[in-house]
Every structure is written in structure tokens, then in C-alpha cells.
């Protein structure tokens, strides 16, 4: 009974409290201090709070230990292999150095023998000339002695009292005026032979230096193969892509128009680009009266005949070219007379091209004598556009047959070939 009375009283109190209009939501007082939110748990604390994994069993520990030991053995074996390779590299380099030294020792020995032979020849010439001159000097000394003796005899007779004169027996038979023999003029060193020797030695030295320089370039030979898809339709490509000539008519599949095919300019590019390192190749131009040899970006224009499609007439290409017997070097539609020794006075038979991609350097050589024709570098010539002090795209070796001047008909017999320098 008492419990029922208590429940009734509690219900009445709650009903009074929840009467309409008596229950409201008051706005929060924002003027008080802000509620401080707890910092997020750090990953370290979260990791600590993560439940720990179950301990490994004895079998799992044993298997894990075996895997670690196997990995240790593999690592040690690999390290030993690397150390052995390092030792082999050092040993191989020492062997190579010795072989190089032997080759140069042979050349030095040959030079020393030849030098000694030349010196011996000059010494023999000196001895022969000196022997002849000694005989001539001896004759003149005898003549001088006889003249001096007669002078003394005559002076003594003049100093003696009286008019007595010396008899002819006291005077030697000697002419008062001895004429020099014409043979004396021929007794001299053979200067003409010596000068000819110096000229030949100079030529040998020049050729040797050229061969040594070419030897260095040949270490970076590139296998240049002409692309038969993008070359001009009238360029015939033979000898596995390393020989090109002009054909009167379009060649087979090349007559099919290709987006990257030259349609007006008689130009051809290589198949493989240069993207790094140093590269060297040569082009035989003896059978071509007018040509251009160079390098270009792939973005060289392929259609039409304006400057964008011609080697050296834009910022995408560099070249040397021969037209009307005059050699010039081109880049960015500006040209210079080559700075090499031949410098445009003589046409090269073979053009060597050296590219150092990282340095942004292109050099053209007369490969027959390794004489520098022209080099393009931002530090060396204003022809090289300073925007291209480093190459920004892959480079392609490029060849071009130049059209004849006005009044001439056709291209005539034109042929260029890329020698196989790796043979």
C-alpha cells in the first residue's frame, strides 16, 4: 500500500514537470570558456594500445631462424660475388693498361728507331761533307804556307845589303793568286733533302695525330641506319639502310604518304635517336655534288619546302653543306664559313659527325684528315642558339640532297654512303 502511494506521488510530480510550456531548450551560452577537445591519439600510442599479437610458437621461431640464416648465406655469397667482380675489374684494367702500354711501346720504339736512323743519316752527311771540306782546307793551308814562306824569303832578300836577289831555287813554285775550285761550292749539306725530310715528318705527324684522334672517336661509333619510311619517296635506300641515292621515280612503299615522310625536301633521317652519351659516324659524300650532313630533332617539319623542313634553316637542326663547291655551316637559318683548316677552299670527301648529347655539342670533321670543319657550341660560336646549349629532344642523324641551282636540270647522279666503322 505504501509503495503504491509513493508511485502515485512520483507520477504526479513528473506530469507537473512535463506540462506544455514548462519544457524548453535554452540557447547555449557561448560567452564562457571554449571546451577543450582532447588531442588525437598519436600513432605511437595507438600502436601501444593495439592488442599484442599472440606469441610465436617454438616451431614458428625455428622456421623464422632458418629463413634468416638462409638469407644471411645468400647475402654473404652475393657480397663475395660483388667483391670478386670488383677485384676482377681492377685486374682487368691493369691488364688493359699493360696491353695499351705494349702497343704504345711498339710505336715509341718504331719512332725512336726512325729518329735514330734520321740522326745517323744526318751524321753521315756531316762526316762526308766535313771530310771533303777538310781536304779543301788542307790544300788552302798548304797554299797559304807556301805564300807565307815566299813572303819571308823575299823580305829577307830585300833586307840584305846589296842588290842581290834570291834565286828561283829559293822560291817555291806557287801562284800569287790561287783560284777556288768550283767543286768547293758543291761541298755542303743537302738542305733540300733535309727540308723534304722535315715536310714528310710533319705530314706523318699530322696523319698520326689525326689517326689517334679518330681512334678516340671510333670508340663511340654509332650504327646509323636510314629510315626508309620517312625519307623522301625518291630516295632509294640500299645496303641495309647505309647507302642512299636519288631515284627518278618514287620507290615502292615509300610512295605511300606517311605523316612523317618528307614530301618536298630530299631528306632522310636515321631510325634510331640519340638521347645520351657521345656518338660518332661518318658520311661518304664523294659521289654527291651538293649535299647537307647534320643532326635534327624529330620535330623537324616534313611537309613543304619552307625553312622548317630544311636542315640548318631552323632551331631544330644543325648541319654543314656543300653547294656550288662552297662549304658552309648552318643553324637557326644563319651560316658561317667553316673554321677548319680547309675552311671551304676544298670539299671534304668524308664528313665525320661527333655529338656529345649532355654537353650540347656538335662537331663536323673532314674525316680524311680529321680536320675540324665546324663545331656548334654556345661558348664558341654565335651561330649556336643559346636556347640550345643543351639538347632538349632526341637527335637524329640527317642527310639531304640539295636541289640544283636555277638553270640546271635534275639532281643528276647523287649518292651518299655511311661507312661501317665497326667492321
CSV table of C-alpha atoms in Angstrom, one decimal, residues 143-322:
chain,number,residue,atom,x,y,z
A,143,UNK,CA,149.0,27.2,-100.4
A,144,UNK,CA,149.0,29.7,-97.5
A,145,UNK,CA,152.2,28.2,-96.1
A,146,UNK,CA,153.9,28.4,-99.4
A,147,UNK,CA,152.8,32.0,-99.9
A,148,UNK,CA,154.0,33.0,-96.4
A,149,UNK,CA,157.3,31.2,-97.0
A,150,UNK,CA,158.0,33.1,-100.2
A,151,UNK,CA,157.0,36.4,-98.5
A,152,UNK,CA,159.6,35.8,-95.8
A,153,UNK,CA,162.2,34.8,-98.4
A,154,UNK,CA,161.5,38.0,-100.4
A,155,UNK,CA,161.5,40.2,-97.3
A,156,UNK,CA,164.9,38.7,-96.2
A,157,UNK,CA,166.4,39.3,-99.6
A,158,UNK,CA,165.2,42.9,-99.6
A,159,UNK,CA,166.6,43.5,-96.2
A,160,UNK,CA,170.0,42.1,-97.1
A,161,UNK,CA,172.8,44.6,-98.2
A,162,UNK,CA,173.4,44.9,-101.8
A,163,UNK,CA,171.2,44.3,-104.8
A,164,UNK,CA,171.4,40.6,-104.7
A,165,UNK,CA,168.1,38.9,-105.3
A,166,UNK,CA,167.2,35.4,-104.2
A,167,UNK,CA,167.5,32.7,-106.8
A,168,UNK,CA,164.4,31.0,-108.1
A,169,UNK,CA,165.6,27.9,-106.3
A,170,UNK,CA,164.9,29.6,-103.0
A,171,UNK,CA,161.3,30.4,-104.1
A,172,UNK,CA,158.7,27.8,-104.2
A,173,UNK,CA,156.5,27.3,-107.3
A,174,UNK,CA,153.4,29.0,-106.0
A,175,UNK,CA,150.8,31.1,-107.8
A,176,UNK,CA,150.3,34.6,-106.4
A,177,UNK,CA,146.6,34.1,-106.9
A,178,UNK,CA,145.0,30.6,-106.2
A,179,UNK,CA,141.6,30.3,-107.7
A,180,UNK,CA,138.9,28.4,-105.7
A,181,UNK,CA,137.7,25.2,-107.3
A,182,UNK,CA,134.1,25.1,-108.5
A,183,UNK,CA,133.8,21.8,-106.7
A,184,UNK,CA,134.1,23.6,-103.4
A,185,UNK,CA,130.7,25.2,-103.9
A,186,UNK,CA,129.1,21.8,-104.0
A,187,UNK,CA,130.5,20.7,-100.7
A,188,UNK,CA,127.6,21.4,-98.4
A,189,UNK,CA,124.9,19.8,-96.5
A,190,UNK,CA,121.9,18.6,-98.6
A,191,UNK,CA,119.5,21.3,-97.4
A,192,UNK,CA,116.8,20.3,-100.0
A,193,UNK,CA,116.8,16.8,-98.8
A,194,UNK,CA,116.6,17.9,-95.2
A,195,UNK,CA,113.7,20.3,-95.9
A,196,UNK,CA,111.9,17.5,-97.7
A,197,UNK,CA,112.5,15.2,-94.7
A,198,UNK,CA,111.0,17.9,-92.4
A,199,UNK,CA,107.9,18.2,-94.6
A,200,UNK,CA,107.4,14.4,-94.7
A,201,UNK,CA,107.9,14.2,-90.9
A,202,UNK,CA,105.3,17.0,-90.5
A,203,UNK,CA,102.9,15.1,-92.7
A,204,UNK,CA,103.4,11.9,-90.8
A,205,UNK,CA,102.9,13.8,-87.5
A,206,UNK,CA,99.7,15.3,-88.8
A,207,UNK,CA,98.4,12.0,-90.0
A,208,UNK,CA,99.4,10.3,-86.8
A,209,UNK,CA,97.6,12.9,-84.7
A,210,UNK,CA,94.6,12.5,-87.0
A,211,UNK,CA,94.6,8.8,-86.6
A,212,UNK,CA,95.0,9.0,-82.8
A,213,UNK,CA,92.1,11.4,-82.7
A,214,UNK,CA,90.0,9.3,-85.0
A,215,UNK,CA,90.9,6.3,-82.8
A,216,UNK,CA,89.3,8.1,-79.9
A,217,UNK,CA,86.2,8.9,-81.9
A,218,UNK,CA,85.9,5.3,-83.1
A,219,UNK,CA,85.4,4.2,-79.5
A,220,UNK,CA,82.0,5.9,-79.7
A,221,UNK,CA,80.9,4.8,-83.2
A,222,UNK,CA,77.1,4.7,-83.8
A,223,UNK,CA,75.4,2.3,-86.3
A,224,UNK,CA,73.4,4.8,-88.4
A,225,UNK,CA,70.7,3.2,-90.4
A,226,UNK,CA,68.5,5.3,-92.7
A,227,UNK,CA,64.7,5.1,-92.2
A,228,UNK,CA,63.0,4.1,-95.4
A,229,UNK,CA,59.5,5.0,-94.1
A,230,UNK,CA,60.0,8.7,-93.5
A,231,UNK,CA,62.6,9.5,-96.2
A,232,UNK,CA,61.6,11.3,-99.4
A,233,UNK,CA,59.8,9.0,-101.8
A,234,UNK,CA,62.6,9.4,-104.4
A,235,UNK,CA,65.4,8.4,-102.1
A,236,UNK,CA,66.5,4.9,-102.8
A,237,UNK,CA,68.0,3.1,-99.7
A,238,UNK,CA,70.3,0.2,-100.2
A,239,UNK,CA,73.0,-1.8,-98.4
A,240,UNK,CA,70.9,-2.4,-95.3
A,241,UNK,CA,70.0,1.3,-94.8
A,242,UNK,CA,73.5,2.7,-95.1
A,243,UNK,CA,73.6,3.9,-98.7
A,244,UNK,CA,71.2,6.3,-100.3
A,245,UNK,CA,70.8,7.7,-103.8
A,246,UNK,CA,68.2,9.7,-105.9
A,247,UNK,CA,65.7,7.7,-107.9
A,248,UNK,CA,63.8,9.2,-110.9
A,249,UNK,CA,60.6,7.7,-109.6
A,250,UNK,CA,59.1,7.1,-106.1
A,251,UNK,CA,60.3,3.8,-104.6
A,252,UNK,CA,57.7,1.2,-103.9
A,253,UNK,CA,56.2,1.5,-100.4
A,254,UNK,CA,57.9,4.9,-100.0
A,255,UNK,CA,55.4,6.3,-102.5
A,256,UNK,CA,52.7,5.8,-99.8
A,257,UNK,CA,52.2,9.1,-98.0
A,258,UNK,CA,53.2,8.9,-94.3
A,259,UNK,CA,52.6,11.7,-91.7
A,260,UNK,CA,56.3,11.9,-91.0
A,261,UNK,CA,57.6,11.5,-94.6
A,262,UNK,CA,59.4,14.3,-96.4
A,263,UNK,CA,57.3,15.2,-99.4
A,264,UNK,CA,59.3,18.1,-101.0
A,265,UNK,CA,62.8,18.2,-99.4
A,266,UNK,CA,65.1,15.3,-100.4
A,267,UNK,CA,65.9,14.5,-96.8
A,268,UNK,CA,66.4,11.3,-94.8
A,269,UNK,CA,66.8,10.6,-91.1
A,270,UNK,CA,68.2,7.7,-89.2
A,271,UNK,CA,66.0,5.2,-87.5
A,272,UNK,CA,67.5,5.4,-84.0
A,273,UNK,CA,67.6,8.6,-82.0
A,274,UNK,CA,70.5,9.9,-79.8
A,275,UNK,CA,69.3,10.6,-76.3
A,276,UNK,CA,72.6,10.5,-74.2
A,277,UNK,CA,76.3,9.9,-74.4
A,278,UNK,CA,78.8,10.6,-77.2
A,279,UNK,CA,78.3,9.3,-80.7
A,280,UNK,CA,80.4,9.4,-83.9
A,281,UNK,CA,79.7,8.5,-87.5
A,282,UNK,CA,80.9,9.3,-91.0
A,283,UNK,CA,79.2,10.0,-94.3
A,284,UNK,CA,81.0,9.5,-97.6
A,285,UNK,CA,80.0,12.3,-99.9
A,286,UNK,CA,82.5,11.9,-102.8
A,287,UNK,CA,79.8,11.0,-105.3
A,288,UNK,CA,77.4,13.8,-104.4
A,289,UNK,CA,77.8,17.2,-105.9
A,290,UNK,CA,75.6,19.1,-103.5
A,291,UNK,CA,74.7,17.8,-100.0
A,292,UNK,CA,73.9,18.6,-96.4
A,293,UNK,CA,75.0,16.4,-93.4
A,294,UNK,CA,73.8,17.1,-89.9
A,295,UNK,CA,71.5,16.3,-87.0
A,296,UNK,CA,68.0,17.3,-86.2
A,297,UNK,CA,65.1,16.9,-83.7
A,298,UNK,CA,62.2,14.7,-84.6
A,299,UNK,CA,60.0,17.8,-84.7
A,300,UNK,CA,61.7,18.9,-88.0
A,301,UNK,CA,58.9,19.8,-90.4
A,302,UNK,CA,58.3,17.1,-93.0
A,303,UNK,CA,55.8,18.7,-95.5
A,304,UNK,CA,56.5,21.5,-97.8
A,305,UNK,CA,59.7,23.4,-98.8
A,306,UNK,CA,59.9,26.2,-96.3
A,307,UNK,CA,62.7,26.7,-93.8
A,308,UNK,CA,61.1,24.5,-91.2
A,309,UNK,CA,61.8,21.4,-93.4
A,310,UNK,CA,65.4,22.2,-94.3
A,311,UNK,CA,68.5,21.2,-92.3
A,312,UNK,CA,70.1,24.2,-90.6
A,313,UNK,CA,67.4,26.6,-91.5
A,314,UNK,CA,65.6,26.4,-88.2
A,315,UNK,CA,66.3,25.9,-84.5
A,316,UNK,CA,65.7,22.2,-84.6
A,317,UNK,CA,68.7,21.3,-86.8
A,318,UNK,CA,72.5,21.7,-87.4
A,319,UNK,CA,74.5,20.9,-90.5
A,320,UNK,CA,77.3,21.5,-92.9
A,321,UNK,CA,76.5,21.7,-96.5
A,322,UNK,CA,78.2,21.9,-99.9
